[in-house]
Amino acid sequence: AATNNLVSSTVGYKFYDLLIPAPGLGGDVTILQHNEQNVALVTSNGEVWTIGDNSSLQRGTGVLTNLLKDERTFAQVTIPPCIWIESNMDSGTTVTYLAITATGLVYTWGDNGQGSIGDGTTVDKANPTLIALPGGALVDILTTGRPNVACGGSVNCSVAIVSTTGQLIVWGYNNQGQLGVGNTTNQLSPVIVPGITCRTGGAYKSVYIAGRNLLNNMRIIRPDGSTWAAGYNGQGALGDGTTTQ
């Protein structure tokens, strides 16, 4: 729950109010995202706020320290107005954030040990970084107003973007081949997955990434409604009748 200066959270089965520094949020909370160590939110006027651990610089405020007093107060991230934010969930302290603007631009920050930022390096980023997609591609924005993206996986972050033309663009952690590029090499910069076109428009996204205990996979939906998958398959999770990755 949220008001202009307070966001209610549960700790130990009780609700606690977390203070938003004055003058407070610029608008109502429209997106609230959490993982093991952090909470991030987006307001109706596009502000982005974060709270929690900063071990991988995931607060995104330019601060390089990880002080307990800072963990307990929301801070505003300096970034163009956004409509969406998400991160890898089963992450511990290796958190990477992905934020999307209304015009389909992509910003990332936080942990970059496996190339999850997408800037060609493995250096953690304390401030949002604008990521250049191949050919100047933009993110497909659905009729619900949310972007057609996936950001997830276990421990480290894999990222997948569906462009306005249906291209599948991926980068980051690739330990199980979940990025679908034909290998298990981490991708430090965005690459187009060849031969794949995803469904665009409509109300529901067409790309999903999930994982637990480093066992990650990705699923996409193509324009004809068929479902394709890549990554971990030890328990037959890909649904292709085998257990071959």
XYZ file of C-alpha atoms in Angstrom:
245
model
C 0.000 0.000 0.000
C 1.214 3.522 -0.649
C 0.414 7.132 0.136
C 2.371 10.214 -0.825
C 5.063 9.729 1.794
C 4.658 6.175 3.058
C 4.863 2.734 1.506
C 3.611 -0.114 3.692
C 5.677 -3.301 3.750
C 5.593 -6.549 5.700
C 8.511 -7.683 7.837
C 8.068 -10.626 10.193
C 4.349 -10.873 9.398
C 3.697 -7.249 10.375
C 3.128 -4.128 8.262
C 5.659 -1.341 8.532
C 5.568 2.117 6.958
C 8.720 3.008 5.021
C 9.390 6.727 4.785
C 9.588 8.463 1.419
C 11.782 11.593 1.742
C 9.976 14.935 1.319
C 8.335 16.179 -0.825
C 7.225 12.583 -1.392
C 6.157 10.659 -4.440
C 5.166 12.537 -7.575
C 1.959 10.639 -8.255
C 0.513 7.276 -7.295
C 2.482 4.025 -7.255
C 1.740 2.162 -10.497
C 4.443 -0.547 -10.427
C 5.884 -2.163 -7.295
C 8.652 -4.734 -7.734
C 10.550 -6.684 -5.093
C 13.249 -9.317 -4.809
C 15.107 -10.867 -1.884
C 16.942 -7.672 -0.882
C 15.229 -4.684 -2.530
C 12.006 -2.945 -3.441
C 11.592 -0.641 -6.439
C 8.567 1.333 -7.567
C 7.399 3.511 -10.446
C 4.895 6.333 -10.010
C 2.196 7.589 -12.356
C 4.429 10.449 -13.468
C 7.343 8.118 -14.214
C 9.479 8.528 -11.124
C 11.581 5.535 -10.026
C 12.370 4.910 -6.348
C 14.413 2.125 -4.697
C 15.171 0.867 -1.193
C 17.287 -1.902 0.314
C 20.658 -3.501 -0.223
C 23.310 -1.829 -2.388
C 25.951 -4.577 -2.585
C 25.802 -4.547 -6.403
C 24.960 -0.818 -6.668
C 21.357 -1.811 -7.403
C 19.809 1.200 -5.674
C 20.796 3.116 -8.811
C 21.394 6.435 -7.078
C 25.109 6.784 -7.789
C 25.964 5.836 -4.200
C 28.841 3.349 -3.968
C 28.443 2.457 -0.279
C 26.061 -0.001 1.379
C 25.144 1.592 4.717
C 22.335 0.223 6.879
C 20.784 3.685 7.314
C 20.525 4.036 3.522
C 18.898 0.619 3.177
C 15.935 1.782 5.262
C 14.903 4.839 3.253
C 13.577 5.091 -0.292
C 15.726 7.120 -2.693
C 14.735 8.526 -6.079
C 16.663 7.304 -9.112
C 17.707 9.940 -11.661
C 16.268 8.596 -14.901
C 13.864 9.740 -17.657
C 10.191 8.993 -16.877
C 9.555 5.243 -16.900
C 6.498 3.009 -17.180
C 8.043 -0.239 -15.913
C 10.750 -1.740 -13.718
C 11.734 -5.314 -12.904
C 14.694 -7.396 -11.771
C 15.841 -10.961 -11.257
C 13.955 -12.345 -8.270
C 16.027 -15.240 -6.856
C 19.058 -13.020 -6.711
C 20.486 -12.620 -3.226
C 22.519 -9.424 -3.537
C 23.339 -9.768 -7.268
C 20.416 -7.608 -8.411
C 20.117 -6.051 -11.866
C 17.297 -3.632 -12.629
C 15.642 -3.148 -16.018
C 13.530 -0.016 -16.553
C 11.556 0.913 -19.668
C 10.340 4.339 -20.830
C 7.044 5.049 -22.593
C 8.950 5.463 -25.858
C 10.502 1.982 -25.592
C 13.989 2.892 -24.397
C 15.874 0.533 -22.075
C 17.827 1.474 -18.937
C 19.707 -0.935 -16.646
C 21.817 -0.697 -13.486
C 23.193 -2.778 -10.623
C 24.967 -6.111 -10.856
C 26.920 -6.737 -14.060
C 29.150 -9.680 -13.189
C 27.621 -11.782 -15.987
C 26.969 -8.951 -18.461
C 23.387 -8.326 -17.331
C 23.654 -4.556 -17.818
C 24.251 -5.021 -21.554
C 26.899 -2.333 -21.992
C 29.669 -4.669 -23.174
C 31.405 -4.811 -19.777
C 31.179 -6.745 -16.510
C 31.450 -3.667 -14.266
C 28.560 -2.989 -11.865
C 26.715 0.270 -12.529
C 25.550 2.679 -9.804
C 23.506 4.813 -12.213
C 20.988 3.909 -14.929
C 22.671 3.150 -18.255
C 20.855 3.670 -21.566
C 21.259 0.451 -23.561
C 21.540 0.701 -27.347
C 19.536 -2.099 -28.959
C 20.669 -3.440 -32.353
C 19.561 -1.277 -35.269
C 18.016 1.295 -32.951
C 15.213 -1.118 -32.004
C 12.589 -0.062 -29.466
C 10.661 -2.196 -26.974
C 7.184 -3.370 -27.963
C 4.633 -1.719 -25.641
C 1.483 -3.791 -25.101
C -2.097 -2.506 -25.086
C -2.043 -2.776 -21.287
C 0.799 -0.252 -21.193
C 3.403 -2.706 -19.988
C 6.502 -3.525 -22.059
C 7.097 -6.859 -23.786
C 10.223 -7.792 -21.824
C 11.574 -10.402 -19.421
C 14.262 -9.933 -16.799
C 14.921 -12.863 -14.528
C 16.610 -16.115 -13.735
C 18.373 -17.534 -10.717
C 21.210 -15.640 -8.979
C 22.272 -13.636 -12.050
C 20.075 -11.846 -14.553
C 19.126 -12.849 -18.089
C 17.342 -10.196 -20.168
C 15.082 -10.584 -23.198
C 13.368 -7.805 -25.153
C 10.745 -8.087 -27.881
C 11.090 -5.177 -30.297
C 8.267 -3.378 -32.086
C 9.005 -5.543 -35.143
C 9.008 -8.792 -33.146
C 12.759 -9.299 -32.924
C 13.932 -11.242 -29.868
C 16.892 -9.348 -28.393
C 18.798 -10.893 -25.475
C 21.798 -10.363 -23.225
C 23.273 -11.286 -19.845
C 23.524 -14.569 -17.986
C 23.444 -17.673 -20.206
C 24.602 -20.562 -18.009
C 21.960 -23.000 -19.324
C 21.721 -21.614 -22.855
C 18.515 -19.840 -21.865
C 19.187 -16.894 -24.175
C 18.607 -19.132 -27.181
C 21.714 -18.065 -29.112
C 23.112 -21.583 -29.563
C 25.718 -21.565 -26.782
C 26.148 -21.103 -23.026
C 28.353 -18.006 -23.248
C 27.210 -14.910 -21.382
C 26.202 -12.124 -23.748
C 27.681 -8.801 -22.632
C 25.772 -6.748 -25.231
C 22.305 -7.084 -26.800
C 22.128 -9.567 -29.688
C 19.256 -10.555 -31.966
C 18.295 -14.225 -31.775
C 18.392 -15.298 -35.438
C 15.365 -16.882 -37.067
C 12.945 -15.961 -34.271
C 10.000 -13.571 -34.440
C 7.798 -13.013 -31.393
C 4.196 -11.930 -31.118
C 3.784 -8.180 -30.653
C 0.920 -5.961 -29.514
C -2.087 -7.335 -27.725
C -2.566 -7.505 -23.983
C -0.074 -10.211 -23.004
C 3.676 -10.383 -23.341
C 5.364 -13.042 -25.450
C 8.650 -13.641 -23.607
C 9.264 -15.162 -20.158
C 12.404 -16.049 -18.181
C 12.441 -18.057 -14.955
C 14.831 -20.128 -12.902
C 15.770 -21.514 -9.518
C 19.108 -22.775 -8.175
C 20.891 -21.719 -11.402
C 18.463 -23.768 -13.531
C 17.180 -21.151 -15.979
C 15.070 -21.216 -19.116
C 13.217 -18.860 -21.457
C 9.919 -19.233 -23.303
C 8.548 -17.182 -26.156
C 5.279 -17.056 -28.105
C 5.490 -16.617 -31.871
C 2.899 -14.790 -34.023
C 1.219 -18.107 -34.944
C 0.676 -18.861 -31.244
C 3.322 -21.588 -31.033
C 5.520 -21.710 -27.936
C 9.296 -22.098 -28.147
C 11.741 -22.620 -25.280
C 15.470 -22.669 -24.515
C 17.656 -23.452 -21.527
C 17.510 -25.959 -18.675
C 15.689 -29.185 -19.524
C 16.907 -31.680 -16.914
C 13.368 -32.392 -15.733
C 11.752 -31.986 -19.138
C 10.869 -28.369 -18.427
C 11.117 -27.331 -22.091
C 8.324 -29.695 -23.074
C 10.026 -31.143 -26.160
C 9.809 -34.780 -25.039
C 13.465 -34.946 -23.953
C 15.683 -33.934 -21.054
C 18.362 -32.494 -23.338
C 19.394 -28.903 -22.775
